[in-house]
CSV table of C-alpha atoms in Angstrom, one decimal:
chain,number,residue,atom,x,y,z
A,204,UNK,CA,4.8,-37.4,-10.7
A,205,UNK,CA,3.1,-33.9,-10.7
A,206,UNK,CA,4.5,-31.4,-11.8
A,207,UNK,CA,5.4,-27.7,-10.6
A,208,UNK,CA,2.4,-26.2,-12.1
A,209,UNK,CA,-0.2,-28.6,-11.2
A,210,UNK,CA,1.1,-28.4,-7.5
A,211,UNK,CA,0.7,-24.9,-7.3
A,212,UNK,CA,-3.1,-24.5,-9.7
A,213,UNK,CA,-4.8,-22.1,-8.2
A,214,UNK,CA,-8.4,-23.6,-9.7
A,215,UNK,CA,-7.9,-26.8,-8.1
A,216,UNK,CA,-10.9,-27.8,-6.0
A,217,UNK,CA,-8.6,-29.3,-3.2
A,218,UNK,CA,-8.1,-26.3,-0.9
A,219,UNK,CA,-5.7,-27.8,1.2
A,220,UNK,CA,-1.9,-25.6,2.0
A,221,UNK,CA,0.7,-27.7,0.3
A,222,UNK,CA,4.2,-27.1,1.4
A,223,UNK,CA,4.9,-25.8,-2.6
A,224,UNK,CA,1.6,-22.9,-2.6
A,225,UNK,CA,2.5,-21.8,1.3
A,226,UNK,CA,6.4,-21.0,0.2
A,227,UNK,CA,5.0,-19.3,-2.4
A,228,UNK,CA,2.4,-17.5,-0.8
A,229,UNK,CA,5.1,-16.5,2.1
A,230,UNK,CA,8.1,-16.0,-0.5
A,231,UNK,CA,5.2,-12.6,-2.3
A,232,UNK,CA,4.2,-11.4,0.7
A,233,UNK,CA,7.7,-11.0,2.6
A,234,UNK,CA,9.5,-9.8,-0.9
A,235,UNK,CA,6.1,-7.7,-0.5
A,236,UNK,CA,6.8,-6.2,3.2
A,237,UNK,CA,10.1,-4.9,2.4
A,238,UNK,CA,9.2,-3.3,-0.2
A,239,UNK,CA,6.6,-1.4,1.8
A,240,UNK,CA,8.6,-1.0,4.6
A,241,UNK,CA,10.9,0.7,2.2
A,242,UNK,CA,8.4,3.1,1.3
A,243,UNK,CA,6.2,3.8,4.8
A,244,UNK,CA,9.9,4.3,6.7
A,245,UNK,CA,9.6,7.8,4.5
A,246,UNK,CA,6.2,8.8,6.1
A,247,UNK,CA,7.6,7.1,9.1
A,248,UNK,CA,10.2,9.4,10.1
A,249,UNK,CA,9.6,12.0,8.0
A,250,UNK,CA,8.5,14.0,11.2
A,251,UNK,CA,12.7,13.8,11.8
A,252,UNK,CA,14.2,14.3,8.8
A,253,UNK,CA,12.2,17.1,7.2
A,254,UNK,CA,14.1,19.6,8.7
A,255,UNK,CA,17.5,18.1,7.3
A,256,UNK,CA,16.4,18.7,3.7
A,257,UNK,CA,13.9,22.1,3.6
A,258,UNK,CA,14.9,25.6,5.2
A,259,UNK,CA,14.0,26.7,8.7
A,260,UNK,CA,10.3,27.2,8.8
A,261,UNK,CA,7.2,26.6,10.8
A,262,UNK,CA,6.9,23.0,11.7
A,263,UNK,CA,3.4,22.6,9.6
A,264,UNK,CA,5.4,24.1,6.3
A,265,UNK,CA,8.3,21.7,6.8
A,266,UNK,CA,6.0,18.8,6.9
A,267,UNK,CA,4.0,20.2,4.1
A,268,UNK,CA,7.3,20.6,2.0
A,269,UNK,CA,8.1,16.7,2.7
A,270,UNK,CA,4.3,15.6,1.7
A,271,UNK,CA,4.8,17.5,-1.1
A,272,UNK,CA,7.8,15.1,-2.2
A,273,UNK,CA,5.4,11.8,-0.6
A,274,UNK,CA,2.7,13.2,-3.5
A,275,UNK,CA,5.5,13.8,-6.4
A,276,UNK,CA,6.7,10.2,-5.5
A,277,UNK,CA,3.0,8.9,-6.0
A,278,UNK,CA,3.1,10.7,-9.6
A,279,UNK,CA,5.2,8.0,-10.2
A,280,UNK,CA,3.5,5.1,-9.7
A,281,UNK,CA,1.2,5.0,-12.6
A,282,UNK,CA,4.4,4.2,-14.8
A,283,UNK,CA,5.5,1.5,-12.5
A,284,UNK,CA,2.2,-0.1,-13.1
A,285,UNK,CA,2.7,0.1,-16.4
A,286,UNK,CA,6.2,-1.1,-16.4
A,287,UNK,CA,5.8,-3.7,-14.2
A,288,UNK,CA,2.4,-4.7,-14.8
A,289,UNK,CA,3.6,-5.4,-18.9
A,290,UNK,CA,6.7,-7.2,-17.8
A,291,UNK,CA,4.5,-9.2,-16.1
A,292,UNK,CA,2.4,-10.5,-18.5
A,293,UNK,CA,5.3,-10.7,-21.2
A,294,UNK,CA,7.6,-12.0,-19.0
A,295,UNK,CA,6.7,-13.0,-15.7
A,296,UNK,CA,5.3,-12.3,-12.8
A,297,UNK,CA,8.2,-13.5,-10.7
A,298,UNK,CA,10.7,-11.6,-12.7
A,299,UNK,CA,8.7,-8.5,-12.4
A,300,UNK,CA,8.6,-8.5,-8.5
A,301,UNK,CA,12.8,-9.4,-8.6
A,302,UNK,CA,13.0,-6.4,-10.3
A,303,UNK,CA,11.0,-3.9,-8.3
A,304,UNK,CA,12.4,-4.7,-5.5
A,305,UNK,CA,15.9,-3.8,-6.7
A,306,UNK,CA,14.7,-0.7,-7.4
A,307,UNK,CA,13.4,0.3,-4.4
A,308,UNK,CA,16.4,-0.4,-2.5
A,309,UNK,CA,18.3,1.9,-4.8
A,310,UNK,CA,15.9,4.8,-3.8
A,311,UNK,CA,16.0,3.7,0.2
A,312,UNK,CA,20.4,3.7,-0.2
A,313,UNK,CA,19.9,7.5,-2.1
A,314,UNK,CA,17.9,8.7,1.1
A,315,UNK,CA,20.4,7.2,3.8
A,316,UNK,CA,23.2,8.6,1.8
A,317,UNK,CA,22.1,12.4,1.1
A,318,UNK,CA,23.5,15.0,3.1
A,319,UNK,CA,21.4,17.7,4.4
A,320,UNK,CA,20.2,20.8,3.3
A,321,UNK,CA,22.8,23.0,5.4
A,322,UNK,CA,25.3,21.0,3.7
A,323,UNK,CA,24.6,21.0,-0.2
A,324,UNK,CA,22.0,23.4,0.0
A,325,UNK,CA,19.2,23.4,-3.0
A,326,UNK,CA,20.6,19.5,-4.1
A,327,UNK,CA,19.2,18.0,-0.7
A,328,UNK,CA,15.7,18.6,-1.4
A,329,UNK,CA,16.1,17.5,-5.5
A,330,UNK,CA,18.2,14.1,-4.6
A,331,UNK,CA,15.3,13.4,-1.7
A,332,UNK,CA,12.8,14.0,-4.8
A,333,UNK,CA,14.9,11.5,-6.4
A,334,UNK,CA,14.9,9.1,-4.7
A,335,UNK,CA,11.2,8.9,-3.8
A,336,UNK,CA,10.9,9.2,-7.6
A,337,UNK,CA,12.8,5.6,-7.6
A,338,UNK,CA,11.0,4.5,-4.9
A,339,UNK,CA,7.2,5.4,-6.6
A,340,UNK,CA,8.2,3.7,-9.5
A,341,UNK,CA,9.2,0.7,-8.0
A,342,UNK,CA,6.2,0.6,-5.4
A,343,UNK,CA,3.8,1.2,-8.7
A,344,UNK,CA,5.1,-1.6,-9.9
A,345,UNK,CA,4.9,-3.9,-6.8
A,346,UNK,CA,1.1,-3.5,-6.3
A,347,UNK,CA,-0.1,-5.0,-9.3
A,348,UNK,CA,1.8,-7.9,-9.7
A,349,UNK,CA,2.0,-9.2,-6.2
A,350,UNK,CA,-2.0,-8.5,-6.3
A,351,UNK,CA,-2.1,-11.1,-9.3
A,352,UNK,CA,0.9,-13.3,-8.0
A,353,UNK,CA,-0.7,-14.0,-5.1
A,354,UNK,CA,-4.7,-14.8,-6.1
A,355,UNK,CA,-3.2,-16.4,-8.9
A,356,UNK,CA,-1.8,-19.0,-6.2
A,357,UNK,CA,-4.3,-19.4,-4.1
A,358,UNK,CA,-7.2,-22.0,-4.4
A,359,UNK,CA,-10.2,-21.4,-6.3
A,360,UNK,CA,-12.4,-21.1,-2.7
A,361,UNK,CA,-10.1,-19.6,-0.5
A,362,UNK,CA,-8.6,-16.2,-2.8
A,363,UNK,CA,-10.0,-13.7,-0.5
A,364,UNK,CA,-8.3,-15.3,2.3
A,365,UNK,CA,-4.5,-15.6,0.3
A,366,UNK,CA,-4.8,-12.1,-1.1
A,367,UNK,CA,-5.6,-10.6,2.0
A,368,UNK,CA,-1.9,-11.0,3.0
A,369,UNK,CA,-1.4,-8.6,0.4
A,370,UNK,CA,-2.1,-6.0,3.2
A,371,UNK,CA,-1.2,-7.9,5.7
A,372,UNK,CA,2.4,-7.3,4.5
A,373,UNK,CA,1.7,-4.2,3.5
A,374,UNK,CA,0.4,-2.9,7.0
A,375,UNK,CA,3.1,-5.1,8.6
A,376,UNK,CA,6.1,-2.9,6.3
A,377,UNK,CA,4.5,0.4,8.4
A,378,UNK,CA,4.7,-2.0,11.6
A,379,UNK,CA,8.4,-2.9,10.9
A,380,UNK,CA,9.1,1.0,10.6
A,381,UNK,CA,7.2,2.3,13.4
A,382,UNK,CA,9.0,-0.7,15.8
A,383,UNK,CA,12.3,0.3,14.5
A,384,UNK,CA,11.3,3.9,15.1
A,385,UNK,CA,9.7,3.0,18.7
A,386,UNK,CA,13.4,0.8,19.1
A,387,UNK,CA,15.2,4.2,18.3
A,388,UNK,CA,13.4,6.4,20.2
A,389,UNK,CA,12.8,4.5,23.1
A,390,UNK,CA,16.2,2.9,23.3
A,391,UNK,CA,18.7,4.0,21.4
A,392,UNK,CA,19.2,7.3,20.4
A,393,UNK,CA,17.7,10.2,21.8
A,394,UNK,CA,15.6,12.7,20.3
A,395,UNK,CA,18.5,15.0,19.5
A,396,UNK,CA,20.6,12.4,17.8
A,397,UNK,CA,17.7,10.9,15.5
A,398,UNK,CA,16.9,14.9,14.7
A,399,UNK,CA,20.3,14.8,13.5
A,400,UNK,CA,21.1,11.3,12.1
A,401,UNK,CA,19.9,8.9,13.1
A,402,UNK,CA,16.9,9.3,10.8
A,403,UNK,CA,19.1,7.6,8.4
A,404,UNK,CA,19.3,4.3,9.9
A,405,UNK,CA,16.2,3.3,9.0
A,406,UNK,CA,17.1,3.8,4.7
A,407,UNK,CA,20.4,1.8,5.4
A,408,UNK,CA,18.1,-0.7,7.2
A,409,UNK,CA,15.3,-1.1,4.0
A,410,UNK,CA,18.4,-1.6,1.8
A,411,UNK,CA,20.0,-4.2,3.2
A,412,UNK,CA,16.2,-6.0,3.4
A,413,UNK,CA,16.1,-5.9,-0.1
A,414,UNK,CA,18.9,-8.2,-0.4
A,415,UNK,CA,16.4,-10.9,1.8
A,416,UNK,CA,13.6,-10.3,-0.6
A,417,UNK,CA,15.5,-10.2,-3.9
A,418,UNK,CA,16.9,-14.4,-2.7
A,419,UNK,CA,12.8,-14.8,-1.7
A,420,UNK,CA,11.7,-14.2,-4.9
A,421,UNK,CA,14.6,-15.4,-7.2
A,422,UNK,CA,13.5,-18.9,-6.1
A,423,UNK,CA,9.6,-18.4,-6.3
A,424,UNK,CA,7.9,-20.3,-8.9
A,425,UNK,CA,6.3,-18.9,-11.6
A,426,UNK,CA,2.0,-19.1,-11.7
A,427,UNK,CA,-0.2,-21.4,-13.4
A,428,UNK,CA,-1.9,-18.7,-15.1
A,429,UNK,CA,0.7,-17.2,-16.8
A,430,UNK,CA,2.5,-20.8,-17.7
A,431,UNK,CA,-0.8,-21.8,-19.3
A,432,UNK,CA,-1.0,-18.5,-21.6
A,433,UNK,CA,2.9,-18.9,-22.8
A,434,UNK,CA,1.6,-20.5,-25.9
A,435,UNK,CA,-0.6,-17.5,-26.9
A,436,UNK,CA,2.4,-15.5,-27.8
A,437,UNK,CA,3.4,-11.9,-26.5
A,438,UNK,CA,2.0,-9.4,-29.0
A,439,UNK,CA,-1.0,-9.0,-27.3
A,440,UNK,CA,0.2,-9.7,-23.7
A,441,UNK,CA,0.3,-6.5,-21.3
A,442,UNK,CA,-0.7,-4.4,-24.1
A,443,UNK,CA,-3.0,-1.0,-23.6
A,444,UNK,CA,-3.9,-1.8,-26.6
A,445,UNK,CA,-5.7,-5.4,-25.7
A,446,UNK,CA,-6.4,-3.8,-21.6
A,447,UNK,CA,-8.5,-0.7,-23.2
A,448,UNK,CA,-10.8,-3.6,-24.6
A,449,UNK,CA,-11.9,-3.8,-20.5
A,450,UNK,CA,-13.3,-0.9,-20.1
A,451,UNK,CA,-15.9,-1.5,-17.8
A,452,UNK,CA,-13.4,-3.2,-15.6
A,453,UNK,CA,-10.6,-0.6,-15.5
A,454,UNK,CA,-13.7,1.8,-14.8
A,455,UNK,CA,-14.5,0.2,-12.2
A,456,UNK,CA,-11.1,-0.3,-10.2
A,457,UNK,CA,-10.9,3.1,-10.6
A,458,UNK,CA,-14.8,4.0,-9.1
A,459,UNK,CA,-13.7,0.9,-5.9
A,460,UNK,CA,-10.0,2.0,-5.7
A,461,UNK,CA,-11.2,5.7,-5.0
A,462,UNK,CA,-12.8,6.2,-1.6
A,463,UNK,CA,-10.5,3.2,0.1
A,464,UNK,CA,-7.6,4.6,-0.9
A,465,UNK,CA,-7.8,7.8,0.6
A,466,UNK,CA,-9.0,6.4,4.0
A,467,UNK,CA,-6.5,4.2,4.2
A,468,UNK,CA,-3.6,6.6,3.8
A,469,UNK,CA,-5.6,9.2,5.8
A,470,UNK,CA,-5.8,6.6,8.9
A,471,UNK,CA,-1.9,5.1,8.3
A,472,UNK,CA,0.6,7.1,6.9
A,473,UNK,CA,-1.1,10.2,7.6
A,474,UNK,CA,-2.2,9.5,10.8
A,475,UNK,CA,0.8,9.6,12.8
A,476,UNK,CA,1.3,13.1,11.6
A,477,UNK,CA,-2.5,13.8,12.5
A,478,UNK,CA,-1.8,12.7,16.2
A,479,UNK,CA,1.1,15.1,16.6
A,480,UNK,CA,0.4,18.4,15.3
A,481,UNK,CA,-3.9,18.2,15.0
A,482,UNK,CA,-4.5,16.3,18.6
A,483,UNK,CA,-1.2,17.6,20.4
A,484,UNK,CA,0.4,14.2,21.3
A,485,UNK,CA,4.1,13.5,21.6
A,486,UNK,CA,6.1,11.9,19.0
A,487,UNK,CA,6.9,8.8,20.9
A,488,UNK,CA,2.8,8.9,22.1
A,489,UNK,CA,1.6,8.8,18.3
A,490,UNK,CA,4.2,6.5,17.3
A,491,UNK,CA,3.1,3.6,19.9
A,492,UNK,CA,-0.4,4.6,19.2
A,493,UNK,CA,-0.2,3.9,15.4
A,494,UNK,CA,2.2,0.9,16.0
A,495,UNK,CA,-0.7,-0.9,18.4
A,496,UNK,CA,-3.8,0.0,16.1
A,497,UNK,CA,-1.8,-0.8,12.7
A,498,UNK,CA,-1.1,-4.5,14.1
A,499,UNK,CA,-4.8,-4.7,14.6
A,500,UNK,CA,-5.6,-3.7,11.5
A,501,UNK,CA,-3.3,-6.3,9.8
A,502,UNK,CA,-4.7,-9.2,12.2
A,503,UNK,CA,-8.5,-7.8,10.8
A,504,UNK,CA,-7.6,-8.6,6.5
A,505,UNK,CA,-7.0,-12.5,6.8
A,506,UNK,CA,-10.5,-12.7,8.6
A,507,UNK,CA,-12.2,-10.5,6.1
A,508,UNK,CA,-10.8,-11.9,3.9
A,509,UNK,CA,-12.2,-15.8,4.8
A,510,UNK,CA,-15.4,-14.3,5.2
A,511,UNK,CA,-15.3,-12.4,1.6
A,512,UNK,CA,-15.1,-16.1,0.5
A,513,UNK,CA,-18.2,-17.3,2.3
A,514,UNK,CA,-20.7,-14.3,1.7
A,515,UNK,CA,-18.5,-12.7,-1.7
A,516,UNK,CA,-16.9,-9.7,-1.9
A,517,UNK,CA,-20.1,-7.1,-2.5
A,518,UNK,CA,-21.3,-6.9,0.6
A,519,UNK,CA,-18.1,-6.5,2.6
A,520,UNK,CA,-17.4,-3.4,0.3
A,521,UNK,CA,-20.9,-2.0,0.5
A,522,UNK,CA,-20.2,-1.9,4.3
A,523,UNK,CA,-17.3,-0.2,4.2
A,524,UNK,CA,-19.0,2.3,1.5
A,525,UNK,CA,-22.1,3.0,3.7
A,526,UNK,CA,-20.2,3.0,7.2
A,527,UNK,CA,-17.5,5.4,5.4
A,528,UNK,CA,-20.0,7.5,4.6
A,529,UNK,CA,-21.9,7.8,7.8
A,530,UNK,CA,-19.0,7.8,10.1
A,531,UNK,CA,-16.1,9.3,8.5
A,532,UNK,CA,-16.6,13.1,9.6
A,533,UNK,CA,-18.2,12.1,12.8
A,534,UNK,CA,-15.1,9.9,14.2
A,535,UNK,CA,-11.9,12.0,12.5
A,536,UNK,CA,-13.7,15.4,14.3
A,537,UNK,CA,-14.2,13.8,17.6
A,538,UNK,CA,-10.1,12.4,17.0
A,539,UNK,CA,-9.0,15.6,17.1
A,540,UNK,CA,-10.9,16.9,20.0
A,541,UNK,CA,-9.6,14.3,21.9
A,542,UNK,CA,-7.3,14.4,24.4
A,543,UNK,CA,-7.2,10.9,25.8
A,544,UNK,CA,-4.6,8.4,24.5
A,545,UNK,CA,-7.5,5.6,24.7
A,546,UNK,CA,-10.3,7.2,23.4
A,547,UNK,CA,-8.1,8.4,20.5
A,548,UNK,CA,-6.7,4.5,20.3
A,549,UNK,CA,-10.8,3.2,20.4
A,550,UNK,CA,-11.6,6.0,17.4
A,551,UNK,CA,-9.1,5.1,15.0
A,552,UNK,CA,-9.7,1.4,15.4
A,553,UNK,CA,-13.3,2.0,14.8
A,554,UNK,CA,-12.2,3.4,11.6
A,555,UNK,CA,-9.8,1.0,10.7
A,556,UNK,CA,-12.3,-1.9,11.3
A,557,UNK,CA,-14.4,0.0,8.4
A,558,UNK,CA,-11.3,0.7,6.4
A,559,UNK,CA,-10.8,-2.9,6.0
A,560,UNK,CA,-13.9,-3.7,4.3
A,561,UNK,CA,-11.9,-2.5,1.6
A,562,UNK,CA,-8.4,-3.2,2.0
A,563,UNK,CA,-8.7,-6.9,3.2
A,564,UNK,CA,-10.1,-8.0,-0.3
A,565,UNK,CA,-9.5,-5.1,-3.0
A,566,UNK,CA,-6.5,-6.9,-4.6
A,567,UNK,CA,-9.1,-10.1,-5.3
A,568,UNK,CA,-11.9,-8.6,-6.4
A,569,UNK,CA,-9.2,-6.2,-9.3
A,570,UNK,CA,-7.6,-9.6,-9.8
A,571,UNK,CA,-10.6,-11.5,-11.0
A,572,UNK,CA,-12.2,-8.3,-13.5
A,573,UNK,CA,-8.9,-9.0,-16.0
A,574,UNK,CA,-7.6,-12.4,-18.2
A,575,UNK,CA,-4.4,-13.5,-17.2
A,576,UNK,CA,-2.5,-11.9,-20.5
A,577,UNK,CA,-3.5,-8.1,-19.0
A,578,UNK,CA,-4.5,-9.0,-15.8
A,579,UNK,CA,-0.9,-7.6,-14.1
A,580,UNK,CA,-1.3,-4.6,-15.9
A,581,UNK,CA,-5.3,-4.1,-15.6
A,582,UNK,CA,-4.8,-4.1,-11.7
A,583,UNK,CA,-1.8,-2.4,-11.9
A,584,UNK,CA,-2.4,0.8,-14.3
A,585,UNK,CA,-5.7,2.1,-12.8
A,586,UNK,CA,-5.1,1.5,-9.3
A,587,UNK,CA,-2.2,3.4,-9.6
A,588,UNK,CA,-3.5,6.3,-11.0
A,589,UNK,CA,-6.5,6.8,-8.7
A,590,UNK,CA,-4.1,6.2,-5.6
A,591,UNK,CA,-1.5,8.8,-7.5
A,592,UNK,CA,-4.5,11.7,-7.7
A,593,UNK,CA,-6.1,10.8,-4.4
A,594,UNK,CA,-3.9,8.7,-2.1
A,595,UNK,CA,-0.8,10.2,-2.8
A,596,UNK,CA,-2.4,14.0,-2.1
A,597,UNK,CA,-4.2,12.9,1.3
A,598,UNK,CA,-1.5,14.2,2.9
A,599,UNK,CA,-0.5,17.2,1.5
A,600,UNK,CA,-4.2,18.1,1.3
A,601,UNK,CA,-4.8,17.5,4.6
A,602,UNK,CA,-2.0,19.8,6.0
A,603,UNK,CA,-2.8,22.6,3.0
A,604,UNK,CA,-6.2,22.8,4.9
A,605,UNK,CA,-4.4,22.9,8.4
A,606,UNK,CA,-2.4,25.5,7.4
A,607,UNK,CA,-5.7,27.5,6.1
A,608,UNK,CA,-7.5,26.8,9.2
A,609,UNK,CA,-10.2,24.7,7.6
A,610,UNK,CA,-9.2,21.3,8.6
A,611,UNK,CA,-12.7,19.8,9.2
A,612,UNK,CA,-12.9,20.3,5.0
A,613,UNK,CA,-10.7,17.3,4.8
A,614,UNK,CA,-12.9,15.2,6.7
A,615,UNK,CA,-15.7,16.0,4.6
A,616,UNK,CA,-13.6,15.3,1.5
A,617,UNK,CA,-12.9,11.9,2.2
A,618,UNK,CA,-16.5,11.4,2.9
A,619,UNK,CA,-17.5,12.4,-0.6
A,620,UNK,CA,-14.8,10.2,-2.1
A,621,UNK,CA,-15.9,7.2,-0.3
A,622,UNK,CA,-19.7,8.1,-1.4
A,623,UNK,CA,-18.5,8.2,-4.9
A,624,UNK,CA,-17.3,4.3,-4.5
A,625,UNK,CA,-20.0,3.4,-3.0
A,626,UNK,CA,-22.0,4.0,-5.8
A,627,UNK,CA,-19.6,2.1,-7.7
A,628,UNK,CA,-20.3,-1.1,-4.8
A,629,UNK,CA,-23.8,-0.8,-5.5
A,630,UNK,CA,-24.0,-1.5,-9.4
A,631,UNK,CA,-21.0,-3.7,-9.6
A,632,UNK,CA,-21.4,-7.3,-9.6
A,633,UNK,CA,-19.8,-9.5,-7.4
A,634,UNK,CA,-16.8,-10.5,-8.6
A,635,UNK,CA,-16.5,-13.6,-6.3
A,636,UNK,CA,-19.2,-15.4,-9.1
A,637,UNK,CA,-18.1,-13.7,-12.1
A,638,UNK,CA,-14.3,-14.3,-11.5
A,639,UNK,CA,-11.7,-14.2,-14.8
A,640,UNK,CA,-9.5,-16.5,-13.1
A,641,UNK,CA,-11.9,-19.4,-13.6
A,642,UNK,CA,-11.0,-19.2,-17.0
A,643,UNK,CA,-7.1,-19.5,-16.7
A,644,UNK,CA,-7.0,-23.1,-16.9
């Protein structure tokens, strides 16, 4: 009789979905969307609650203050990776994602629970920055290993495709929070009552999903990979120490993480804020708008990520380098001109079809440049510092601009930062051939 690991070996040649690898594909990506739910529902409806925690102000210096705490939270995801990422590879990865996931509900019950600024005064703002403090550390955490958790269970021919769902469920935790926001707004509460409280509903929501996702992954099994490398002992495992002997692979998720970062949270999280005070729509019109073009964008990463597994992951990311390049400044300035709901809706998913050139296969391709006894960590660490300095400021930059009148500067900010990767696509080899995870059996 097989056992648990040979059901579940991600270097078999038979690429067939067994019951065992599709429960624990689904148990790492839905343990996965709550956790991002968790931390999108922030960004979400932060266009409600920033009033409840910062003085009276003008609407862009409210929203500004509230980035502000959406960057500080970001500052503390390079730890999580770290954290997580070496409790992976000690441990395991299974008990790493239990873990973060507790976490992040403790930061999602802190926000629901925080009176406002009128209230407590000077404490509202510091216990928000708490709690998205919790919540980075967690969410630094989560990246890494569910990145390594889930191409470590997928089949030696069909990675791309598995990982993908990495941002499937990471999209699809913005989804969930837009619908519920859509579900409040539309339904019910009106726009005085969710000004007032029913912001909160949301937190109490992501709290209580983290009691689905911590059952998920208590009952996961554990990966091949790591099972095989038990025997090695732990001294070196998830060490800086042995993950500083990859240099040219933490280099380069650094130089690929760079560029795609910053579109991504440019055209997502910062988007809806975009819509509402750059191109003048409604709160209800922005929300629907990134609701319909976000579901898109997460039906786009399972087929780019099939087709990363036919022609390799190189030339999808040189694509999204040279398109990013060429198109960036061009389709965010003719956004904000805009003043049609379906042009506006055609522009953004031209840009998110680019956008996922990266995002459908960037877990993979960090996956396979690390062994399994750093690999958690080398994915982990460096992502989480390039999306810390460049993802986590896209917003607060962005609005700094706004506020200075030189928006269009933004634009041509993410242009350069997508250039920069590029170069990086260019010289890098493709890691579909050249994959460490052909060497964890």
């Amino acid at each position: 009789m097989k056992s648990t690991i040979e059901q579940v070996h991600p270097d078999s040649d038979n690429d067939k979905i067994s019951p065992r690898r599709l429960k624990a594909i689904f148990g790492g990506s839905v343990g996965n969307l709550v956790e991002w739910y968790d931390w999108y529902a922030y960004s979400a409806f932060a266009i409600y609650f920033s009033a409840a925690f910062f003085p009276e102000g003008n609407d862009t210096v409210k929203l500004l203050n509230t980035a502000g705490i959406f960057a500080l939270g970001f500052l503390m995801r390079p730890l999580g990776g770290y954290i997580f990422g070496r409790i992976a590879d000690r441990i395991g990865r299974k008990q790493s994602m239990t873990l973060s996931v507790l976490l992040m509900s403790l930061g999602s019950l802190l926000i629901a629970l925080t009176p406002t600024y009128t209230t407590i005064g000077i404490l509202a703002p510091i216990l928000l920055l708490m709690a998205r403090l919790l919540q980075g550390l967690s969410v630094g955490g989560e990246y890494g290993v569910s990145a390594t958790y889930l191409t470590e269970m997928a089949t030696k021919n069909r990675r791309g495709f598995y990982s993908s769902f990495q941002y499937v469920t990471l999209i699809g935790g913005q989804l969930l929070a837009l619908a519920l926001q859509l579900f409040l707004q539309k339904v019910l509460l009106s726009e005085e009552q969710l000004q007032e409280w029913g912001w909160r509903i949301p937190f109490v929501f992501g709290a209580i999903l983290s009691i689905v996702a911590l059952y998920l992954r208590k009952n996961l099994d554990e990966t091949s990979a790591f099972e095989n490398q038990k025997a090695k002992g732990t001294e070196k495992k998830g060490t800086l120490k042995e993950l500083l002997k990859h240099p040219k692979a933490l280099i380069t998720v650094i130089g690929l993480t760079l560029g795609g970062t910053l579109a991504f949270y440019t055209y997502t999280t910062y988007m809806q804020k975009f819509l509402v005070n750059t191109v003048k729509m409604t709160k209800e019109e922005s929300t629907l708008l990134s609701f319909l073009s976000l579901f898109l964008f997460a039906c786009l990463q399972p087929l780019f990520g099939a087709l990363s597994d036919k022609i390799g992951r190189r030339p999808l990311l040189i694509g999204f380098g040279v398109l990013g390049t060429i198109c960036t400044v061009p389709l965010l300035t003719a956004l904000s001109q805009t003043s049609n709901q379906w042009t506006a809706f055609l522009l953004l998913m031209a840009s998110l079809v680019i956008v996922s050139g990266y995002t459908s296969i960037n877990a993979v391709v960090k996956a396979e440049l690390f062994p399994a006894e750093v690999r958690a960590l080398g994915v982990g660490l460096p992502y989480a510092l390039t999306v810390a300095i460049f993802g986590g400021t896209a917003e607060y930059i962005a609005l700094w601009l706004k506020d200075r009148g030189h928006e269009p500067y933004y634009y041509w900010y993410i242009t350069g930062c997508i250039f920069s990767s590029l170069l990086v696509y260019v010289f890098m080899k493709d890691t579909k051939t050249t994959s460490k995870l052909n060497e964890d059996v």
